[in-house]
CSV table of C-alpha atoms in Angstrom, one decimal:
chain,number,residue,atom,x,y,z
A,43,UNK,CA,125.2,99.3,73.6
A,44,UNK,CA,121.5,100.5,73.0
A,45,UNK,CA,119.5,101.3,76.6
A,46,UNK,CA,117.3,97.9,75.4
A,47,UNK,CA,120.8,96.1,76.5
A,48,UNK,CA,120.8,97.7,79.8
A,49,UNK,CA,117.0,98.0,80.7
A,50,UNK,CA,115.3,100.5,82.6
A,51,UNK,CA,117.0,99.6,86.0
A,52,UNK,CA,120.8,99.6,84.8
A,53,UNK,CA,119.6,103.5,82.6
A,54,UNK,CA,118.5,105.3,85.8
A,55,UNK,CA,121.4,103.8,86.9
A,56,UNK,CA,123.4,105.5,85.2
A,57,UNK,CA,121.6,108.9,85.0
A,58,UNK,CA,121.2,109.0,88.6
A,59,UNK,CA,125.0,109.7,88.4
A,60,UNK,CA,124.1,113.4,87.1
A,61,UNK,CA,121.8,114.0,89.8
A,62,UNK,CA,123.1,114.7,94.4
A,63,UNK,CA,122.8,111.4,95.8
A,64,UNK,CA,120.9,113.0,98.9
A,65,UNK,CA,118.6,113.2,96.5
A,66,UNK,CA,118.0,111.0,94.1
A,67,UNK,CA,116.6,107.3,95.0
A,68,UNK,CA,112.7,108.2,96.8
A,69,UNK,CA,109.4,108.7,94.9
A,70,UNK,CA,109.9,112.3,94.6
A,71,UNK,CA,112.9,114.9,95.5
A,72,UNK,CA,113.3,116.8,99.2
A,73,UNK,CA,113.9,120.3,98.6
A,74,UNK,CA,114.6,121.8,101.6
A,75,UNK,CA,113.0,125.7,101.5
A,76,UNK,CA,112.7,126.5,105.3
A,77,UNK,CA,113.1,125.4,108.2
A,78,UNK,CA,109.1,124.5,109.2
A,79,UNK,CA,109.0,123.3,105.4
A,80,UNK,CA,110.3,121.5,102.5
A,81,UNK,CA,109.4,121.4,98.9
A,82,UNK,CA,108.5,118.2,97.5
A,83,UNK,CA,108.5,117.7,93.2
A,84,UNK,CA,107.7,115.0,91.0
A,85,UNK,CA,107.7,113.8,87.2
A,86,UNK,CA,105.5,111.4,85.6
A,87,UNK,CA,104.6,110.3,82.8
A,88,UNK,CA,102.5,108.5,80.3
A,89,UNK,CA,102.4,107.3,76.5
A,90,UNK,CA,99.8,106.2,74.8
A,91,UNK,CA,100.6,102.9,74.0
A,92,UNK,CA,102.9,102.0,76.6
A,93,UNK,CA,100.8,103.1,79.8
A,94,UNK,CA,97.1,103.1,78.1
A,95,UNK,CA,95.5,102.6,74.5
A,96,UNK,CA,91.7,103.0,73.5
A,97,UNK,CA,90.9,99.7,74.8
A,98,UNK,CA,91.2,100.3,77.8
A,99,UNK,CA,91.0,103.2,78.8
A,100,UNK,CA,88.6,106.4,78.5
A,101,UNK,CA,90.4,109.5,77.7
A,102,UNK,CA,88.8,111.4,81.2
A,103,UNK,CA,90.4,108.1,82.9
A,104,UNK,CA,93.3,108.8,80.9
A,105,UNK,CA,93.4,112.7,83.2
A,106,UNK,CA,92.3,111.0,86.2
A,107,UNK,CA,94.7,107.8,85.6
A,108,UNK,CA,97.6,110.6,85.4
A,109,UNK,CA,97.5,112.6,88.1
A,110,UNK,CA,96.7,109.9,91.1
A,111,UNK,CA,100.4,108.5,89.5
A,112,UNK,CA,102.3,112.3,90.6
A,113,UNK,CA,99.9,112.2,93.9
A,114,UNK,CA,100.7,108.7,94.6
A,115,UNK,CA,104.0,109.8,94.8
A,116,UNK,CA,103.7,112.6,97.2
A,117,UNK,CA,101.5,110.2,99.5
A,118,UNK,CA,104.4,108.5,99.2
A,119,UNK,CA,106.7,111.2,100.7
A,120,UNK,CA,104.2,111.9,103.7
A,121,UNK,CA,104.0,115.5,101.2
A,122,UNK,CA,100.6,117.6,100.7
A,123,UNK,CA,100.0,118.6,97.3
A,124,UNK,CA,100.3,122.5,96.3
A,125,UNK,CA,99.7,121.9,92.1
A,126,UNK,CA,101.0,120.4,88.9
A,127,UNK,CA,102.0,121.5,85.6
A,128,UNK,CA,101.4,119.6,82.2
A,129,UNK,CA,103.2,118.9,79.8
A,130,UNK,CA,101.2,118.3,77.0
A,131,UNK,CA,102.8,116.2,73.4
A,132,UNK,CA,99.9,115.3,71.0
A,133,UNK,CA,99.7,114.7,66.9
A,134,UNK,CA,97.8,117.5,65.8
A,135,UNK,CA,95.0,114.7,64.8
A,136,UNK,CA,93.7,114.3,68.1
A,137,UNK,CA,90.4,116.1,69.0
A,138,UNK,CA,90.2,118.9,71.2
A,139,UNK,CA,87.5,116.9,72.5
A,140,UNK,CA,89.8,114.0,73.4
A,141,UNK,CA,92.1,116.9,74.9
A,142,UNK,CA,89.2,118.4,77.2
A,143,UNK,CA,87.8,114.9,78.4
A,144,UNK,CA,91.4,114.2,79.1
A,145,UNK,CA,91.8,117.1,81.7
A,146,UNK,CA,87.7,117.3,82.8
A,147,UNK,CA,89.1,113.7,84.2
A,148,UNK,CA,92.7,114.5,85.8
A,149,UNK,CA,90.2,117.8,87.2
A,150,UNK,CA,88.4,115.0,88.7
A,151,UNK,CA,90.8,113.5,90.3
A,152,UNK,CA,92.7,117.0,91.8
A,153,UNK,CA,89.4,118.6,92.8
A,154,UNK,CA,89.3,115.9,95.6
A,155,UNK,CA,92.8,117.1,97.0
A,156,UNK,CA,92.1,121.2,96.9
A,157,UNK,CA,95.4,120.7,93.7
A,158,UNK,CA,95.2,123.4,90.8
A,159,UNK,CA,96.9,123.1,87.7
A,160,UNK,CA,99.3,126.2,87.5
A,161,UNK,CA,100.7,126.1,84.4
A,162,UNK,CA,102.5,123.4,82.2
A,163,UNK,CA,103.4,123.3,77.9
A,164,UNK,CA,101.9,121.8,74.4
A,165,UNK,CA,103.9,120.5,71.9
A,166,UNK,CA,103.5,118.7,69.0
A,167,UNK,CA,104.3,115.1,68.8
A,168,UNK,CA,103.9,111.8,67.1
A,169,UNK,CA,102.5,109.6,70.1
A,170,UNK,CA,100.0,111.2,72.8
A,171,UNK,CA,102.6,112.1,75.8
A,172,UNK,CA,101.7,113.5,79.6
A,173,UNK,CA,103.7,114.4,81.4
A,174,UNK,CA,102.7,115.6,84.7
A,175,UNK,CA,104.9,117.6,87.5
A,176,UNK,CA,103.5,117.8,91.1
A,177,UNK,CA,104.7,120.1,93.8
A,178,UNK,CA,104.2,119.6,97.8
A,179,UNK,CA,105.4,120.4,101.1
A,180,UNK,CA,106.2,118.1,104.1
A,181,UNK,CA,107.4,119.1,107.2
A,182,UNK,CA,111.8,118.0,107.5
A,183,UNK,CA,110.7,115.7,110.1
A,184,UNK,CA,107.4,114.0,109.0
A,185,UNK,CA,109.0,113.3,105.3
A,186,UNK,CA,109.1,109.2,104.4
A,187,UNK,CA,112.0,107.8,102.4
A,188,UNK,CA,112.3,104.5,101.1
A,189,UNK,CA,115.9,104.7,103.5
A,190,UNK,CA,115.4,104.5,107.2
A,191,UNK,CA,114.1,100.7,107.2
A,192,UNK,CA,115.0,99.2,110.7
A,193,UNK,CA,115.4,95.5,111.5
A,194,UNK,CA,112.0,94.6,113.4
A,195,UNK,CA,110.6,97.2,111.6
A,196,UNK,CA,106.6,95.9,110.8
A,197,UNK,CA,105.9,96.1,107.4
A,198,UNK,CA,102.5,97.5,106.7
A,199,UNK,CA,99.9,97.9,103.3
A,200,UNK,CA,97.2,100.0,103.3
A,201,UNK,CA,95.4,98.5,100.7
A,202,UNK,CA,94.5,95.3,98.5
A,203,UNK,CA,96.4,95.0,95.7
A,204,UNK,CA,96.6,93.2,92.3
A,205,UNK,CA,92.8,94.1,91.8
A,206,UNK,CA,94.3,96.9,89.0
A,207,UNK,CA,96.1,93.9,87.0
A,208,UNK,CA,92.6,92.2,87.3
A,209,UNK,CA,91.2,95.3,85.9
A,210,UNK,CA,92.9,95.3,82.6
A,211,UNK,CA,92.6,91.5,82.5
A,212,UNK,CA,89.1,92.3,82.0
A,213,UNK,CA,89.1,95.4,79.5
A,214,UNK,CA,91.5,93.5,77.4
A,215,UNK,CA,90.1,89.6,77.4
A,216,UNK,CA,86.6,90.9,79.1
A,217,UNK,CA,85.9,86.5,78.1
A,218,UNK,CA,87.8,85.5,81.4
A,219,UNK,CA,85.0,87.5,83.1
A,220,UNK,CA,82.1,85.1,82.9
A,221,UNK,CA,81.6,84.3,86.4
A,222,UNK,CA,82.2,87.8,88.0
A,223,UNK,CA,78.6,89.2,89.1
A,224,UNK,CA,79.1,93.2,87.9
A,225,UNK,CA,79.6,94.7,91.3
A,226,UNK,CA,83.0,92.8,91.2
A,227,UNK,CA,83.4,93.3,87.5
A,228,UNK,CA,82.8,96.7,88.2
A,229,UNK,CA,85.5,97.4,90.7
A,230,UNK,CA,88.3,95.2,89.5
A,231,UNK,CA,87.8,97.5,86.0
A,232,UNK,CA,87.6,101.2,88.4
A,233,UNK,CA,90.9,99.6,90.4
A,234,UNK,CA,92.5,100.3,87.2
A,235,UNK,CA,91.2,102.5,85.2
A,236,UNK,CA,90.4,105.2,88.8
A,237,UNK,CA,93.6,104.6,91.2
A,238,UNK,CA,93.4,106.0,93.9
A,239,UNK,CA,96.0,108.3,96.0
A,240,UNK,CA,96.5,107.3,99.4
A,241,UNK,CA,96.5,111.3,100.6
A,242,UNK,CA,93.9,110.4,103.2
A,243,UNK,CA,96.3,107.9,105.1
A,244,UNK,CA,98.6,110.9,105.9
A,245,UNK,CA,97.3,112.7,108.5
A,246,UNK,CA,97.2,109.4,110.5
A,247,UNK,CA,101.1,109.3,110.0
A,248,UNK,CA,101.7,112.4,110.5
A,249,UNK,CA,100.4,112.3,114.6
A,250,UNK,CA,102.9,109.3,114.6
A,251,UNK,CA,105.8,111.4,112.5
A,252,UNK,CA,104.7,114.2,115.2
A,253,UNK,CA,107.0,112.4,117.6
A,254,UNK,CA,104.5,113.4,120.6
A,255,UNK,CA,105.6,110.5,123.1
A,256,UNK,CA,102.8,111.0,125.5
A,257,UNK,CA,100.1,111.3,122.4
A,258,UNK,CA,101.6,108.2,121.6
A,259,UNK,CA,101.3,106.6,124.6
A,260,UNK,CA,98.0,107.4,124.6
A,261,UNK,CA,96.7,106.2,121.7
A,262,UNK,CA,98.4,102.9,120.6
A,263,UNK,CA,98.4,101.8,124.6
A,264,UNK,CA,102.0,100.5,124.7
A,265,UNK,CA,105.7,101.3,125.3
A,266,UNK,CA,106.5,103.5,122.8
A,267,UNK,CA,109.8,103.6,120.9
A,268,UNK,CA,110.9,104.8,117.7
A,269,UNK,CA,114.6,103.5,116.7
A,270,UNK,CA,115.5,106.2,114.7
A,271,UNK,CA,113.3,109.1,116.0
A,272,UNK,CA,113.7,111.8,112.9
A,273,UNK,CA,112.3,109.4,110.2
A,274,UNK,CA,110.6,106.6,112.3
A,275,UNK,CA,108.6,105.4,108.8
A,276,UNK,CA,110.0,104.2,105.8
A,277,UNK,CA,107.9,103.6,103.0
A,278,UNK,CA,107.5,104.6,99.1
A,279,UNK,CA,103.9,103.6,97.2
A,280,UNK,CA,103.3,100.6,95.3
A,281,UNK,CA,103.1,101.6,91.8
A,282,UNK,CA,104.9,99.3,90.2
A,283,UNK,CA,104.1,96.2,92.5
A,284,UNK,CA,103.8,94.8,95.8
A,285,UNK,CA,107.0,93.1,95.6
A,286,UNK,CA,108.7,96.1,94.4
A,287,UNK,CA,108.4,98.4,96.7
A,288,UNK,CA,109.3,96.1,99.2
A,289,UNK,CA,112.7,94.9,97.4
A,290,UNK,CA,113.5,98.7,96.8
A,291,UNK,CA,113.5,99.4,100.6
A,292,UNK,CA,115.0,97.1,101.2
A,293,UNK,CA,117.7,98.5,99.0
A,294,UNK,CA,118.0,101.4,100.2
A,295,UNK,CA,118.1,100.5,103.6
A,296,UNK,CA,120.4,97.3,103.5
A,297,UNK,CA,117.7,95.0,105.1
A,298,UNK,CA,116.2,92.1,104.6
A,299,UNK,CA,112.4,91.6,104.7
A,300,UNK,CA,109.8,87.7,105.8
A,301,UNK,CA,106.6,88.6,103.8
A,302,UNK,CA,103.6,86.5,105.3
A,303,UNK,CA,102.4,85.1,101.9
A,304,UNK,CA,98.7,84.5,103.6
A,305,UNK,CA,98.9,87.5,105.7
A,306,UNK,CA,98.5,89.4,102.1
A,307,UNK,CA,95.2,90.4,101.9
A,308,UNK,CA,92.6,88.9,98.4
A,309,UNK,CA,90.5,91.5,97.3
A,310,UNK,CA,87.1,89.6,97.3
A,311,UNK,CA,86.5,90.1,93.5
A,312,UNK,CA,89.6,88.4,92.5
A,313,UNK,CA,89.6,85.4,94.1
A,314,UNK,CA,86.2,84.6,92.6
A,315,UNK,CA,88.3,85.7,89.0
A,316,UNK,CA,91.7,83.6,89.3
A,317,UNK,CA,92.7,80.7,91.6
A,318,UNK,CA,94.7,81.6,94.9
A,319,UNK,CA,97.9,81.1,93.4
A,320,UNK,CA,97.1,83.9,90.5
A,321,UNK,CA,96.0,86.1,92.9
A,322,UNK,CA,99.1,85.7,94.9
A,323,UNK,CA,101.0,86.7,91.1
A,324,UNK,CA,99.0,90.3,90.6
A,325,UNK,CA,99.5,90.6,93.8
A,326,UNK,CA,102.7,90.8,94.7
A,327,UNK,CA,103.4,91.8,90.3
A,328,UNK,CA,100.6,93.3,89.0
A,329,UNK,CA,101.7,96.8,89.8
A,330,UNK,CA,100.0,100.1,89.0
A,331,UNK,CA,97.6,99.4,93.0
A,332,UNK,CA,98.8,102.9,94.1
A,333,UNK,CA,98.8,101.8,97.5
A,334,UNK,CA,101.6,102.6,100.0
A,335,UNK,CA,104.2,100.3,101.8
A,336,UNK,CA,105.3,101.2,104.7
A,337,UNK,CA,107.8,100.0,107.5
A,338,UNK,CA,107.1,101.1,111.4
A,339,UNK,CA,108.3,99.8,114.5
A,340,UNK,CA,105.9,97.0,115.9
A,341,UNK,CA,104.1,98.8,118.7
A,342,UNK,CA,103.2,101.5,116.3
A,343,UNK,CA,101.9,99.3,113.1
A,344,UNK,CA,98.9,97.7,114.7
A,345,UNK,CA,96.5,100.9,115.7
A,346,UNK,CA,97.3,102.5,112.6
A,347,UNK,CA,96.2,99.6,110.7
A,348,UNK,CA,92.7,99.9,112.0
A,349,UNK,CA,92.2,103.2,110.9
A,350,UNK,CA,93.7,102.9,106.5
A,351,UNK,CA,90.2,101.1,105.6
A,352,UNK,CA,89.6,97.0,103.5
A,353,UNK,CA,92.7,95.3,102.9
A,354,UNK,CA,95.5,98.1,104.8
A,355,UNK,CA,97.2,95.3,107.2
A,356,UNK,CA,100.7,93.9,108.1
A,357,UNK,CA,101.9,91.5,105.6
A,358,UNK,CA,105.9,90.8,107.2
A,359,UNK,CA,108.7,92.1,109.1
A,360,UNK,CA,111.6,93.6,108.0
A,361,UNK,CA,115.4,91.2,109.2
A,362,UNK,CA,118.5,91.6,109.7
A,363,UNK,CA,119.4,89.0,106.1
A,364,UNK,CA,119.6,90.4,102.9
A,365,UNK,CA,117.3,88.3,101.3
A,366,UNK,CA,113.4,88.8,100.8
A,367,UNK,CA,111.7,86.1,101.8
A,368,UNK,CA,108.0,84.9,100.6
A,369,UNK,CA,107.1,82.3,102.9
A,370,UNK,CA,103.5,81.5,105.2
A,371,UNK,CA,102.6,79.8,108.4
A,372,UNK,CA,100.9,76.6,107.1
A,373,UNK,CA,103.9,75.4,104.9
A,374,UNK,CA,101.9,74.6,102.3
A,375,UNK,CA,104.3,76.4,100.5
A,376,UNK,CA,108.0,76.8,99.6
A,377,UNK,CA,109.8,80.0,101.1
A,378,UNK,CA,111.2,81.5,97.7
A,379,UNK,CA,113.2,84.7,97.1
A,380,UNK,CA,111.1,88.5,95.7
A,381,UNK,CA,112.7,90.2,93.3
A,382,UNK,CA,112.0,93.7,90.6
A,383,UNK,CA,113.1,90.5,87.6
A,384,UNK,CA,108.9,89.6,87.8
A,385,UNK,CA,107.4,93.0,87.6
A,386,UNK,CA,107.1,95.9,84.7
A,387,UNK,CA,110.1,96.9,82.8
A,388,UNK,CA,110.0,99.7,80.3
A,389,UNK,CA,113.2,97.9,78.6
């Protein structure tokens, strides 16, 4: 049996047997270090020819994307970043300038979030490999997990999806964007080359997670109810696609979901590039948008959405059924079942 025979998910299931079950399964591992704080640790790897190439990404953007991917995992757990370490595998023929530009891109992303590079390793490799471990901290009662979604929760997203995939297609096939404005083209390419980890969302969520009932009543002007007072918000990032994130949250929480196709926000620039049907497909399965997908009580969901910026929306609801169903209010399209099969898989 070879790795390609069982695929990425099959391989991960086998490797998870060697890890504590209470730690594995989220965007990052949470290790309790004191009653007041938990250490959050995540590792992500970018490989030349798999995650980036000279045709689509310059060294600064490779550095930015590698840092952003790890910071996004911390944001998905509700954690504030503390620092990163970088393990770098390089062929000897790579120029020193390329490596310095790589680190310049990392530094540009990290400085926006006051996150230092605190160590790492360098070794010879037949292919450029950038492996980053990021460290963060979070209060135990403010940790966001995948397994805590409750029936009736609203499903909210923090921004547009599909733009990164569109940017990649434009870089690979520039001719498809002939009818785009320079502004739209730049927006889509920037979404792919320089995604923004949504650490800016955490202060808003932390107010909810703090469990201040009186403050919540005043802020959201509704009856304050948290079905699970310890973890009222479940979620993860959407780096592997919006559909993938919803499916994973539901699987971990033993619930289902109903998603309204018409409520998935499509970037105007994307609407000017492809059909409405293709835009929805890229939003669901394009990946690498690095937004957050959050499940929280309905009466708490609407007020945060107003403060999460362009493209943030409530797109569905957690259900007691096991299926994840995509439907629409107009009944123009038949219901369909969402799965992870159409997203990117390494094997």
